[in-house]
mmCIF file of N, CA and C in Angstrom:
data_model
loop_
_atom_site.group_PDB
_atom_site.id
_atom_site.type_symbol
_atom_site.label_atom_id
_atom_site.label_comp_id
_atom_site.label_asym_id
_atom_site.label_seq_id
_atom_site.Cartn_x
_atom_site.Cartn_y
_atom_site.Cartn_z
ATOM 1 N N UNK A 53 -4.119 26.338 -36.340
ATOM 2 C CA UNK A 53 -3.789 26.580 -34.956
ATOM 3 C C UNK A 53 -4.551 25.604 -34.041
ATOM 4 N N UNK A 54 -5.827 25.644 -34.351
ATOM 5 C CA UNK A 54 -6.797 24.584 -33.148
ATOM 6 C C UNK A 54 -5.948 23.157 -33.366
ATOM 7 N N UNK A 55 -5.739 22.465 -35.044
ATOM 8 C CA UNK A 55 -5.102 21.347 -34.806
ATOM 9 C C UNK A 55 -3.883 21.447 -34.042
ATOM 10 N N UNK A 56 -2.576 22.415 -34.226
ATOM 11 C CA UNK A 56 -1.715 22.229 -33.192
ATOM 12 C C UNK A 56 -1.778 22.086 -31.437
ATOM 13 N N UNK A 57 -3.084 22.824 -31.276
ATOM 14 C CA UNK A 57 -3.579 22.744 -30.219
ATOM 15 C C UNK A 57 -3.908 21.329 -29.605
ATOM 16 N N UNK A 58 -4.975 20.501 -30.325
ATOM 17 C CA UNK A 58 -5.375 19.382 -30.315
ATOM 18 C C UNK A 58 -3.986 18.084 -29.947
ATOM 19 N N UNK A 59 -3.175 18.508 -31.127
ATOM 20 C CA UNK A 59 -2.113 17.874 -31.434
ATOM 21 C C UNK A 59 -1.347 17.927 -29.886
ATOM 22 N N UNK A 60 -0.904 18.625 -29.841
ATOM 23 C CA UNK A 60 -0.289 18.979 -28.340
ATOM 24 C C UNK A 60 -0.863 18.397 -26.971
ATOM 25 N N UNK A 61 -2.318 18.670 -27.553
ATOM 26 C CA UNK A 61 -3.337 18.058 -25.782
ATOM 27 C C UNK A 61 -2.623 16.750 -25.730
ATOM 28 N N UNK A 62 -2.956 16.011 -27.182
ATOM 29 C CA UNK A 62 -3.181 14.649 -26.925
ATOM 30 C C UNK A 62 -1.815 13.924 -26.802
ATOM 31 N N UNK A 63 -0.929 15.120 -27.305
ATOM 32 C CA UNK A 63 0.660 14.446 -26.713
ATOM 33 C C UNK A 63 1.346 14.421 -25.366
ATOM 34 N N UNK A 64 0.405 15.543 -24.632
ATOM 35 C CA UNK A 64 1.005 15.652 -23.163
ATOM 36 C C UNK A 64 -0.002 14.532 -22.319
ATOM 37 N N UNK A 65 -1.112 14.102 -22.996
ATOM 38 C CA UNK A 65 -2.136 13.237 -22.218
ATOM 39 C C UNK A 65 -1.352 11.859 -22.488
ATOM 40 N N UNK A 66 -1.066 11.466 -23.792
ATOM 41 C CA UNK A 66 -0.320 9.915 -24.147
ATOM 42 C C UNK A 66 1.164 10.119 -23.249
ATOM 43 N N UNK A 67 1.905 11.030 -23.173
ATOM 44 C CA UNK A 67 3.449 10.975 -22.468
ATOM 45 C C UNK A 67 3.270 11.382 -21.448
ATOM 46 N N UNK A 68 2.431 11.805 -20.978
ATOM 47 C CA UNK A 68 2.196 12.993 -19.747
ATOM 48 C C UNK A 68 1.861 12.136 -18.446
ATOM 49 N N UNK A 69 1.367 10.909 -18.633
ATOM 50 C CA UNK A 69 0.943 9.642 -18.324
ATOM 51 C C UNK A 69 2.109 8.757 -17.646
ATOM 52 N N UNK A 70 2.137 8.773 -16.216
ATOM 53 C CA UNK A 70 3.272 7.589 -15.302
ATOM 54 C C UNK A 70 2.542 6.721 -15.162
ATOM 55 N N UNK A 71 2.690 5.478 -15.520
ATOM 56 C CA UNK A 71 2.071 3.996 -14.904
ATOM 57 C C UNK A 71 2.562 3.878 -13.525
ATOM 58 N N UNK A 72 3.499 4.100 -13.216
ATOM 59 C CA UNK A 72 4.094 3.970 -11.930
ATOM 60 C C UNK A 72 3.152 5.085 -11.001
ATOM 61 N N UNK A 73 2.656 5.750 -11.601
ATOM 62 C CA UNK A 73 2.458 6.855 -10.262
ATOM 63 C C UNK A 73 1.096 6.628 -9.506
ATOM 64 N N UNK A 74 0.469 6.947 -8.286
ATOM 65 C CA UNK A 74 -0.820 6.403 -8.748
ATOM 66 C C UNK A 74 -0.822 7.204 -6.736
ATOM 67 N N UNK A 75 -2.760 7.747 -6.761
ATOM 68 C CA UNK A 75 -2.654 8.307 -5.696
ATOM 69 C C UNK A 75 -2.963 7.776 -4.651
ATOM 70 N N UNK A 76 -2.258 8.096 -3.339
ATOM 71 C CA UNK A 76 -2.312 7.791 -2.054
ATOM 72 C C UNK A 76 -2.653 8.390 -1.200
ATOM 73 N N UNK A 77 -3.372 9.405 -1.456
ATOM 74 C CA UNK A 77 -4.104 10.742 -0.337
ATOM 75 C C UNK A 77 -4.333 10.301 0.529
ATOM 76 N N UNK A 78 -4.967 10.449 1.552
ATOM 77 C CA UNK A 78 -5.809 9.904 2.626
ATOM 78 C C UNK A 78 -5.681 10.986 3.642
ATOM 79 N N UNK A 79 -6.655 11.810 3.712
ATOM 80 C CA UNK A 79 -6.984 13.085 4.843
ATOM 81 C C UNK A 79 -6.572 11.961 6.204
ATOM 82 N N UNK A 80 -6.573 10.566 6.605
ATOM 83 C CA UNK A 80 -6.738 10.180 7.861
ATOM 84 C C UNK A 80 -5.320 9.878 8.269
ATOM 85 N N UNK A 81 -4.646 9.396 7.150
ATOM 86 C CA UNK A 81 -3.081 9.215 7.115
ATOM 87 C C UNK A 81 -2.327 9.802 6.744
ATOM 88 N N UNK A 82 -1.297 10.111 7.374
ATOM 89 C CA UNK A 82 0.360 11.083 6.928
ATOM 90 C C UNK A 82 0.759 10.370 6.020
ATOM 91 N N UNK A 83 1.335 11.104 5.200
ATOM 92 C CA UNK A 83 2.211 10.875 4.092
ATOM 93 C C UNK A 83 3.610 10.952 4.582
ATOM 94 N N UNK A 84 3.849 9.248 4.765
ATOM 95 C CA UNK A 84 5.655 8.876 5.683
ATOM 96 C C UNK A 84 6.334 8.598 3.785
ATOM 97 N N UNK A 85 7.721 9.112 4.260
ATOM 98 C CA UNK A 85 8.919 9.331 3.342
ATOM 99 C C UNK A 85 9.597 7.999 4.141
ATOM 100 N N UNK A 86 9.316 6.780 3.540
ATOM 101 C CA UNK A 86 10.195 6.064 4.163
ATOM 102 C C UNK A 86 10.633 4.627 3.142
ATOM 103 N N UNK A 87 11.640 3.563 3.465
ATOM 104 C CA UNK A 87 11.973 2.640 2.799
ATOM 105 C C UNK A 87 12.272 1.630 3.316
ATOM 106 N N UNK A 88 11.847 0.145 3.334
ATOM 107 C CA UNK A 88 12.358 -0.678 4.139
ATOM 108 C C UNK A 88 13.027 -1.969 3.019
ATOM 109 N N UNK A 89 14.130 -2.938 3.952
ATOM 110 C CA UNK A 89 13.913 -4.385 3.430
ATOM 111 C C UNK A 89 14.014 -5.069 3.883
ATOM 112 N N UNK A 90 13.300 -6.397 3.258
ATOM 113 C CA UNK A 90 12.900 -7.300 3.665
ATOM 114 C C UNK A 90 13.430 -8.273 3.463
ATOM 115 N N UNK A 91 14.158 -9.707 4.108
ATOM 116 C CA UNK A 91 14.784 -10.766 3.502
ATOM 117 C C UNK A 91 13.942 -11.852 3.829
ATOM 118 N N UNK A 92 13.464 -12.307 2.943
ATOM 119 C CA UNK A 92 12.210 -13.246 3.226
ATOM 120 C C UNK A 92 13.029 -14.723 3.730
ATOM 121 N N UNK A 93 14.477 -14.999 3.675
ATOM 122 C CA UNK A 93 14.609 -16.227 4.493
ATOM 123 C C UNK A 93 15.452 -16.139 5.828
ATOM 124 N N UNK A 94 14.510 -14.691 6.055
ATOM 125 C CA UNK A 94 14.711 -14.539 7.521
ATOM 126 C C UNK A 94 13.342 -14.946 8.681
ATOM 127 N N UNK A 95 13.709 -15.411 9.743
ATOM 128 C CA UNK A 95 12.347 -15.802 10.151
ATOM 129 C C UNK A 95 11.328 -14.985 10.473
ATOM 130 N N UNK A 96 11.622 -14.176 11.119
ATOM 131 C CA UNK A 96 9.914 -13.114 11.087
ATOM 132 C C UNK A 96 9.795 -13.038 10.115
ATOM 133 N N UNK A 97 10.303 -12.645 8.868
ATOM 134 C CA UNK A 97 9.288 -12.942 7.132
ATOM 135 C C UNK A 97 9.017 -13.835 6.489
ATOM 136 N N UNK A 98 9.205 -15.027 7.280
ATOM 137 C CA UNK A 98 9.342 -15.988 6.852
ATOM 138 C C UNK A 98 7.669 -16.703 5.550
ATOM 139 N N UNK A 99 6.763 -15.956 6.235
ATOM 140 C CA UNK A 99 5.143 -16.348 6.203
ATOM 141 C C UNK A 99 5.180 -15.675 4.440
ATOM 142 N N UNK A 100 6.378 -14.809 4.297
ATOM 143 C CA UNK A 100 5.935 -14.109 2.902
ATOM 144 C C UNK A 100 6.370 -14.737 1.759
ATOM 145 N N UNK A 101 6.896 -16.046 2.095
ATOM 146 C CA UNK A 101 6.832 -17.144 0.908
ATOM 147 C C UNK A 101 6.001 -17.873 0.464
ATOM 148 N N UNK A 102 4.646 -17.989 1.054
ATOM 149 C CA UNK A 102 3.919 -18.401 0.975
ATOM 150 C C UNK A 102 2.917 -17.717 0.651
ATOM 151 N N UNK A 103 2.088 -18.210 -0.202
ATOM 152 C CA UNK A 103 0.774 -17.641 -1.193
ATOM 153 C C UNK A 103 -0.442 -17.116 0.182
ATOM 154 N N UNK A 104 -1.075 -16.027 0.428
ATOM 155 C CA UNK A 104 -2.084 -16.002 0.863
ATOM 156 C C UNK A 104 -1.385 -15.712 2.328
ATOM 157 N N UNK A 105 -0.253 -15.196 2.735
ATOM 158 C CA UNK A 105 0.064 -15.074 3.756
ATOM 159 C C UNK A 105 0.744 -13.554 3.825
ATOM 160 N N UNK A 106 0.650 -12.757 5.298
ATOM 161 C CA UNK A 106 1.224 -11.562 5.152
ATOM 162 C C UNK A 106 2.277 -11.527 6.293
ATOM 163 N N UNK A 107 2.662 -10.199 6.942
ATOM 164 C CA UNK A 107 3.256 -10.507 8.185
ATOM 165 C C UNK A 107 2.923 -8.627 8.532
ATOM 166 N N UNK A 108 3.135 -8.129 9.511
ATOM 167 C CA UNK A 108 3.331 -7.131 9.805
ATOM 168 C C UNK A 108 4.539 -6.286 9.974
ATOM 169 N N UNK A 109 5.413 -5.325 9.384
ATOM 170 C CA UNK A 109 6.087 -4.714 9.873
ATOM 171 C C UNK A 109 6.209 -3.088 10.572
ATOM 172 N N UNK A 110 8.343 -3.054 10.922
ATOM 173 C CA UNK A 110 7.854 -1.741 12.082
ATOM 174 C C UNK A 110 9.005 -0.864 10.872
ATOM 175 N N UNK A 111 9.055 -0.354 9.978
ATOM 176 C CA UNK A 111 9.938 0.266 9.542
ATOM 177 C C UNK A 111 10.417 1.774 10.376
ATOM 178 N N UNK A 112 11.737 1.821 10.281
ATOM 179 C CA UNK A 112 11.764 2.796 11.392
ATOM 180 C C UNK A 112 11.353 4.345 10.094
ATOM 181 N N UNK A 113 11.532 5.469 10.978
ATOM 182 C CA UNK A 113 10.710 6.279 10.187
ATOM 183 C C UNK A 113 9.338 6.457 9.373
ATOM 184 N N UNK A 114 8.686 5.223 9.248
ATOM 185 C CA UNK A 114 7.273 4.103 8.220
ATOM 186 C C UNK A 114 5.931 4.763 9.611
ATOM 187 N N UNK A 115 5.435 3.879 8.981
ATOM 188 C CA UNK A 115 3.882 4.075 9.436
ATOM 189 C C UNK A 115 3.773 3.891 10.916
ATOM 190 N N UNK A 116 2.981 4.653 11.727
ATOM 191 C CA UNK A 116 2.829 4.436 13.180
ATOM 192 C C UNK A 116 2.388 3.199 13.462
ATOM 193 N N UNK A 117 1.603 2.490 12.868
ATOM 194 C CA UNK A 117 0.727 0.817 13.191
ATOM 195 C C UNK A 117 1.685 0.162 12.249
ATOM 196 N N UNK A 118 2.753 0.342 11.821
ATOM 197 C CA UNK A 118 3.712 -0.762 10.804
ATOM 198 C C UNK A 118 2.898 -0.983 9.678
ATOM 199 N N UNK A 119 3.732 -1.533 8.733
ATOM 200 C CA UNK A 119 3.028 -1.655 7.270
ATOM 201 C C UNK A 119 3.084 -3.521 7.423
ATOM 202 N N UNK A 120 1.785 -3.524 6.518
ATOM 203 C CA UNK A 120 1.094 -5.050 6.374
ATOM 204 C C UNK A 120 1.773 -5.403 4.807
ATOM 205 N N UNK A 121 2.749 -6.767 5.036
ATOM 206 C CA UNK A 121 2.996 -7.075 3.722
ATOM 207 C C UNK A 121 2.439 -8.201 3.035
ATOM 208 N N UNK A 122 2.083 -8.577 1.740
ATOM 209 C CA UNK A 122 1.379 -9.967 1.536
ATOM 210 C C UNK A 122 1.643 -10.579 0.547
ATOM 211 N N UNK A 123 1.648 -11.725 0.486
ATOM 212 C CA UNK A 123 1.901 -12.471 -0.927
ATOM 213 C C UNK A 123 0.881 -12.659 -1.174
ATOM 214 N N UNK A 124 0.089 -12.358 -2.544
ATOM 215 C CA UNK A 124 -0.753 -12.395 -3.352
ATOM 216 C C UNK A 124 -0.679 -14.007 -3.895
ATOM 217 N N UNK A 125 0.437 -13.892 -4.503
ATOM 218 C CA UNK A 125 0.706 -15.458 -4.948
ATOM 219 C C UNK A 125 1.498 -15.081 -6.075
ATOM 220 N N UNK A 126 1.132 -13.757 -7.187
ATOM 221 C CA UNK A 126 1.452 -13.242 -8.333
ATOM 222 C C UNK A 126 2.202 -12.395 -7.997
ATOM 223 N N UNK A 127 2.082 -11.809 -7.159
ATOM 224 C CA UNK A 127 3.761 -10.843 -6.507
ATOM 225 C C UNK A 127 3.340 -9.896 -4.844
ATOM 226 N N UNK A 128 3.277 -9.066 -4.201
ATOM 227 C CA UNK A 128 3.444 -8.691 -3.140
ATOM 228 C C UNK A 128 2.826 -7.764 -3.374
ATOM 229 N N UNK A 129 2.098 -6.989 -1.743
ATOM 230 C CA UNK A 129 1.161 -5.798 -1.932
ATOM 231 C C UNK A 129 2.055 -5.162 -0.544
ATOM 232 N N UNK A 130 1.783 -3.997 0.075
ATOM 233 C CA UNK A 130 2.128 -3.156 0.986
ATOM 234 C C UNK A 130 1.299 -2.579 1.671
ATOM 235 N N UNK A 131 0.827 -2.290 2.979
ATOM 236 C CA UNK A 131 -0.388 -1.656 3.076
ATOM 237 C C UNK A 131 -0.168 -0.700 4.641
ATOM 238 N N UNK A 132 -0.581 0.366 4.534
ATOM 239 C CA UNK A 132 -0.582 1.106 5.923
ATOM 240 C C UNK A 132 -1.152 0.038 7.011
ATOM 241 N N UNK A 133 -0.565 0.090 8.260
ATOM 242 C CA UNK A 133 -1.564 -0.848 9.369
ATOM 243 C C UNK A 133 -2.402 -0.041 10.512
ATOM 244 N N UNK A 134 -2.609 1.135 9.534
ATOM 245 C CA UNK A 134 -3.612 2.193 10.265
ATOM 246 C C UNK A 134 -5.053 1.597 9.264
ATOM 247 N N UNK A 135 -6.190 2.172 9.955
ATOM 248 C CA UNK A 135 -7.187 1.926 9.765
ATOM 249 C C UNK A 135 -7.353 3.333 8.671
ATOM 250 N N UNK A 136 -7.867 3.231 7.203
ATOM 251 C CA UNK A 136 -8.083 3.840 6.137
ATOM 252 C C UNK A 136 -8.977 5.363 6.420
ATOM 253 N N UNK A 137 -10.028 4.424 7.525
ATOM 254 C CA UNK A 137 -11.078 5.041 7.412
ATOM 255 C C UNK A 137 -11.536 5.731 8.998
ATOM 256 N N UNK A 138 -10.640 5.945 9.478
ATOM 257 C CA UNK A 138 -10.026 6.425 11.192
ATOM 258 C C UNK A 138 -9.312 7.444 11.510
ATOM 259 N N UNK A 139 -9.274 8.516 12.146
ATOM 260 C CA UNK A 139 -8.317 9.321 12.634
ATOM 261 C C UNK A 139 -7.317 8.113 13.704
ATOM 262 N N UNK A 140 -6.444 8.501 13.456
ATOM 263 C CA UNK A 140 -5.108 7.676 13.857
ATOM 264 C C UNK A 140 -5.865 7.885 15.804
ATOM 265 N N UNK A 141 -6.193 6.526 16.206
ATOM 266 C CA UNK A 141 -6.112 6.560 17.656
ATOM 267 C C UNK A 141 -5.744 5.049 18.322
ATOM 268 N N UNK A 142 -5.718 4.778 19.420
ATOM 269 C CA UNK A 142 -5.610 3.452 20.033
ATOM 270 C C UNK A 142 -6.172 2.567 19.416
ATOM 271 N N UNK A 143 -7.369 2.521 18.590
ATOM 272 C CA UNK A 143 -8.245 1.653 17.913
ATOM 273 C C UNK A 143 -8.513 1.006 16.858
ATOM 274 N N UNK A 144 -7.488 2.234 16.139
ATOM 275 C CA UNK A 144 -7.269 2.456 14.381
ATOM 276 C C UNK A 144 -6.149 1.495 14.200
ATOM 277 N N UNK A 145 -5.816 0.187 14.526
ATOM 278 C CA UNK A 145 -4.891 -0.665 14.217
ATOM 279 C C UNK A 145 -5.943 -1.768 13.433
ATOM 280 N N UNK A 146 -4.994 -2.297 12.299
ATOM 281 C CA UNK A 146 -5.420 -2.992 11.409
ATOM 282 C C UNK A 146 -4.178 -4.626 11.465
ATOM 283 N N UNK A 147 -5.604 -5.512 11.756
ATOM 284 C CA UNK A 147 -4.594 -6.628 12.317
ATOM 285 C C UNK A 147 -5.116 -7.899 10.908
ATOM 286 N N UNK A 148 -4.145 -8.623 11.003
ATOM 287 C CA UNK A 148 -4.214 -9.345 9.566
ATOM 288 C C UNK A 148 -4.666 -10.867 9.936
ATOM 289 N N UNK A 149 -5.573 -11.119 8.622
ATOM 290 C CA UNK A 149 -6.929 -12.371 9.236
ATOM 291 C C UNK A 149 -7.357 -12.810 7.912
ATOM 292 N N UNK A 150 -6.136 -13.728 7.597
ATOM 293 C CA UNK A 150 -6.121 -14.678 6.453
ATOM 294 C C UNK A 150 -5.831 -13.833 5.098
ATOM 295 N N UNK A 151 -6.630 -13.475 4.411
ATOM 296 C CA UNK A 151 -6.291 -12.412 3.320
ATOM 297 C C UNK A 151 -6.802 -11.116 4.075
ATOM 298 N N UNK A 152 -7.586 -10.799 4.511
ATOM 299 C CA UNK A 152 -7.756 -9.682 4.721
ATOM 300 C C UNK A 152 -7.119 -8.874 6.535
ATOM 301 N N UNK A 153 -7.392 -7.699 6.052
ATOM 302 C CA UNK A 153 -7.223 -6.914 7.292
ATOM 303 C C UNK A 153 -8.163 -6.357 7.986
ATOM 304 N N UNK A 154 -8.537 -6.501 9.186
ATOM 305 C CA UNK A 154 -9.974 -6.130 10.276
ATOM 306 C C UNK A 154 -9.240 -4.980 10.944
ATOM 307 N N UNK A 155 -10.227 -3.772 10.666
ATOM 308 C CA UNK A 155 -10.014 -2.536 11.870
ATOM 309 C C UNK A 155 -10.579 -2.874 12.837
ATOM 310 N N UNK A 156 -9.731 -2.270 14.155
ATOM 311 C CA UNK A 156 -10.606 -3.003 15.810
ATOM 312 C C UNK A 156 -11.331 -1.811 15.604
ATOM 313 N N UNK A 157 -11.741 -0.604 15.153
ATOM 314 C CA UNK A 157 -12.209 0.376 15.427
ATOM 315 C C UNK A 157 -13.912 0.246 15.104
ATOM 316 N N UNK A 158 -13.809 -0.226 13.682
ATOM 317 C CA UNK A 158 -15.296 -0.588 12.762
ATOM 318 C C UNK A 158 -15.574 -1.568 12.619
ATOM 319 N N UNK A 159 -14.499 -2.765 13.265
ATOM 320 C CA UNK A 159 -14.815 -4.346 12.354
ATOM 321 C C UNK A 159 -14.634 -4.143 10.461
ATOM 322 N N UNK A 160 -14.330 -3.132 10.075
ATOM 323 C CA UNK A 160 -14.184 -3.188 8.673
ATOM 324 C C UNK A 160 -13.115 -4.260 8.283
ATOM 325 N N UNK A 161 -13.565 -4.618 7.088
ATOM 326 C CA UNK A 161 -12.945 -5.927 6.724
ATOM 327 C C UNK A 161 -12.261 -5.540 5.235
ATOM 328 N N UNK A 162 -10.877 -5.487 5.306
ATOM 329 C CA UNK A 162 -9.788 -4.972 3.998
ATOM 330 C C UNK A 162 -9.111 -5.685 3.210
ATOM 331 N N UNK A 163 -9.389 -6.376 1.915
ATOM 332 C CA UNK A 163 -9.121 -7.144 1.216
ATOM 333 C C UNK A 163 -7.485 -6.791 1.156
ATOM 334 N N UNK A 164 -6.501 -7.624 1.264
ATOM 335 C CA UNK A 164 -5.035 -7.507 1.075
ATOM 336 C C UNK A 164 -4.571 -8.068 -0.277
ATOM 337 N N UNK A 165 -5.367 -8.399 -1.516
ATOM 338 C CA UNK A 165 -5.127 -8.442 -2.697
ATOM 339 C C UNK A 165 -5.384 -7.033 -3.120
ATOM 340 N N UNK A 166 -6.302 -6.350 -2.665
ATOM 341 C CA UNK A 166 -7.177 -4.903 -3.541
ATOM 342 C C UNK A 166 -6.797 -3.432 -2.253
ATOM 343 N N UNK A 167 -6.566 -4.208 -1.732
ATOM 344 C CA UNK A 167 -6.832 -3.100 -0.712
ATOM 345 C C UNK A 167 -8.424 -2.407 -0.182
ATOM 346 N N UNK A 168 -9.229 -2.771 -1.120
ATOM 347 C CA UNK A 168 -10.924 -2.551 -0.778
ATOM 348 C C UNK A 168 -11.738 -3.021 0.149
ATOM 349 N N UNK A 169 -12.760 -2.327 0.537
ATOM 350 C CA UNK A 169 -13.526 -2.727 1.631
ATOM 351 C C UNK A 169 -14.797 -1.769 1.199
ATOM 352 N N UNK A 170 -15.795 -3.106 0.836
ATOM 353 C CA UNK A 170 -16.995 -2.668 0.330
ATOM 354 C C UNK A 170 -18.019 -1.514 1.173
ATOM 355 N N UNK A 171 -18.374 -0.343 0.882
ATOM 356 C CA UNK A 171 -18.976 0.659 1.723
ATOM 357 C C UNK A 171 -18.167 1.321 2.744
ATOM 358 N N UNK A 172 -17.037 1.552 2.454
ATOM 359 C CA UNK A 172 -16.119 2.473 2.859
ATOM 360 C C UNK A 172 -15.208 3.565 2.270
ATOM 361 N N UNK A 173 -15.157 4.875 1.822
ATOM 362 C CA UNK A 173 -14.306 5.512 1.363
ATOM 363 C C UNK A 173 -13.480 5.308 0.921
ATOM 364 N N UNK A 174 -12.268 5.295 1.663
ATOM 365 C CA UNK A 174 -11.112 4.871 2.040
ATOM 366 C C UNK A 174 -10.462 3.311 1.556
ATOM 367 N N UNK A 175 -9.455 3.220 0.391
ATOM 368 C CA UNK A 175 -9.102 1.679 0.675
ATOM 369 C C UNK A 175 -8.247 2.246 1.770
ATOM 370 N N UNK A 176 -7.460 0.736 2.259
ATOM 371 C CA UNK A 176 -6.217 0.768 2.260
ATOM 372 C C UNK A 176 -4.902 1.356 2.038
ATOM 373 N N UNK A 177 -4.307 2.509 2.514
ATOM 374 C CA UNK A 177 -3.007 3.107 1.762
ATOM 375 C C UNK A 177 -2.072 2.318 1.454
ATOM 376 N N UNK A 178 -1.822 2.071 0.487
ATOM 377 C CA UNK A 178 -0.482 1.121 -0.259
ATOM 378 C C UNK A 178 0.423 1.813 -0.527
ATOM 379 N N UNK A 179 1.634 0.709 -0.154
ATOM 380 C CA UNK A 179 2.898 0.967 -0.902
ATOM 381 C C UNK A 179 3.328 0.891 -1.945
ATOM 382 N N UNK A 180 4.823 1.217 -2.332
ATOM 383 C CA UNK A 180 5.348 -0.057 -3.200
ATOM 384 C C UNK A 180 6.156 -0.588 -2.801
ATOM 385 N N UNK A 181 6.003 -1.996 -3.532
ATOM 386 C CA UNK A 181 7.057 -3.421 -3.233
ATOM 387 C C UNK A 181 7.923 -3.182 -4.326
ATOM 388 N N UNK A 182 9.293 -3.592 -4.555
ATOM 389 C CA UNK A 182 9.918 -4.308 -5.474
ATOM 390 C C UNK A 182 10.593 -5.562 -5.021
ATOM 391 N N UNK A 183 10.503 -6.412 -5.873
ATOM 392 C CA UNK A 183 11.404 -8.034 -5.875
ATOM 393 C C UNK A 183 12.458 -8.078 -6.032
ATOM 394 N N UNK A 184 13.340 -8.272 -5.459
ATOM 395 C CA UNK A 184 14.862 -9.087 -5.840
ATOM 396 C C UNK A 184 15.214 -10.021 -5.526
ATOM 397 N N UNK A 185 15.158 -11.423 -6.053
ATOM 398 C CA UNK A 185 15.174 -12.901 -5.271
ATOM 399 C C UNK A 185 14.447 -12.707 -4.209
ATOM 400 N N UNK A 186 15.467 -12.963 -3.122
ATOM 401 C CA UNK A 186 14.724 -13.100 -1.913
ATOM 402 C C UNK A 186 14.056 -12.209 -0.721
ATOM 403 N N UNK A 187 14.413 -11.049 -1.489
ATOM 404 C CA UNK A 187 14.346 -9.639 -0.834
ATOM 405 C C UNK A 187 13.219 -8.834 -1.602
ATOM 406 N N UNK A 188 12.361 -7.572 -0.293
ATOM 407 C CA UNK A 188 11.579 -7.295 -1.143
ATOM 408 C C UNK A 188 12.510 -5.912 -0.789
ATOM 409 N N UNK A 189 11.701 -4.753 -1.339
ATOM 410 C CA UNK A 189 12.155 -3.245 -0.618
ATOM 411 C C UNK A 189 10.221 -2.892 -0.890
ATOM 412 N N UNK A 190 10.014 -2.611 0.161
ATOM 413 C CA UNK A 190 8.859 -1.643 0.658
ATOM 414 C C UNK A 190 9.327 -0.064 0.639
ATOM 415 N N UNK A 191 8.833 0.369 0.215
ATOM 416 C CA UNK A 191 8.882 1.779 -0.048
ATOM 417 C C UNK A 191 7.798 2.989 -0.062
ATOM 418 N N UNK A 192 7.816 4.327 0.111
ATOM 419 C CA UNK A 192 6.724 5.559 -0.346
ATOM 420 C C UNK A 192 7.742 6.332 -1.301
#
C-alpha cells in the first residue's frame, strides 16, 4: 500500500507539472483578463525589431499604465507598466530606459530581460508573448 502511495505522489508531481504555468500574484496589481496584437511592421512597434528595445502599450481592457513590450534579442518579454512594488497611484508608472524599467515612485530600476530588481519584493508582473512572423499576441 505505502508503495502505491509513493507511486502515485510521484506521478501526480512528474504530470501534475505545467511548464507553461507560472505565478503572477501581486497583492499591488489586479489580475486583468486581457489579449492584445501586435504587428511589428507597424510604426508605433516598430522599435520591437530590434534587439534591446521595448515600446509601451494601451491594450484596451489590459493594464491601467499599459504593458511594456521588449525584445530580448532571443524572443520577447511582457511586463505590467505599473510599478511591482506600489499601490497603483499617479506615481506608480514604470517608464522604459534602455533595458530596463524606472518607477517614478522609488527610482527602482527593473531589468526587462528578468523582470528583477535587486532588494525589492516584487518583480515585474509578466505576461505572455507568442510569435507569429511578424506579429506578437500579448496575453494573461
Amino acid at each position: 500500500m505505502k508503495k502505491l502511495l509513493l507511486l502515485l505522489s510521484i506521478a501526480l508531481f512528474t504530470f501534475g507539472c505545467n511548464k507553461d504555468k507560472f505565478n503572477n500574484n501581486n497583492p499591488y496589481l489586479p489580475n486583468y483578463s486581457f489579449s492584445m496584437d501586435v504587428n511589428k511592421t507597424l510604426p508605433p512597434y516598430d522599435q520591437l525589431n530590434f534587439s534591446g528595445q521595448g515600446i509601451k502599450a494601451y491594450p484596451t481592457n489590459g493594464p491601467l499604465r499599459g504593458v511594456i513590450i521588449f525584445n530580448t534579442g532571443s524572443g520577447y518579454t511582457a511586463f505590467d507598466g505599473s510599478c511591482p512594488n506600489q499601490n497603483i497611484t499617479s506615481c506608480s508608472v514604470l517608464t522604459i530606459t534602455g533595458g530596463n524599467a524606472k518607477c517614478s515612485c522609488d527610482n527602482a530600476s527593473y531589468s526587462l530581460f528578468t523582470g528583477q530588481c535587486p532588494g525589492k519584493e516584487y518583480p515585474l508582473k509578466q505576461y505572455r508573448v507568442d510569435v507569429n512572423g511578424d506579429a506578437l499576441r500579448v496575453y494573461n
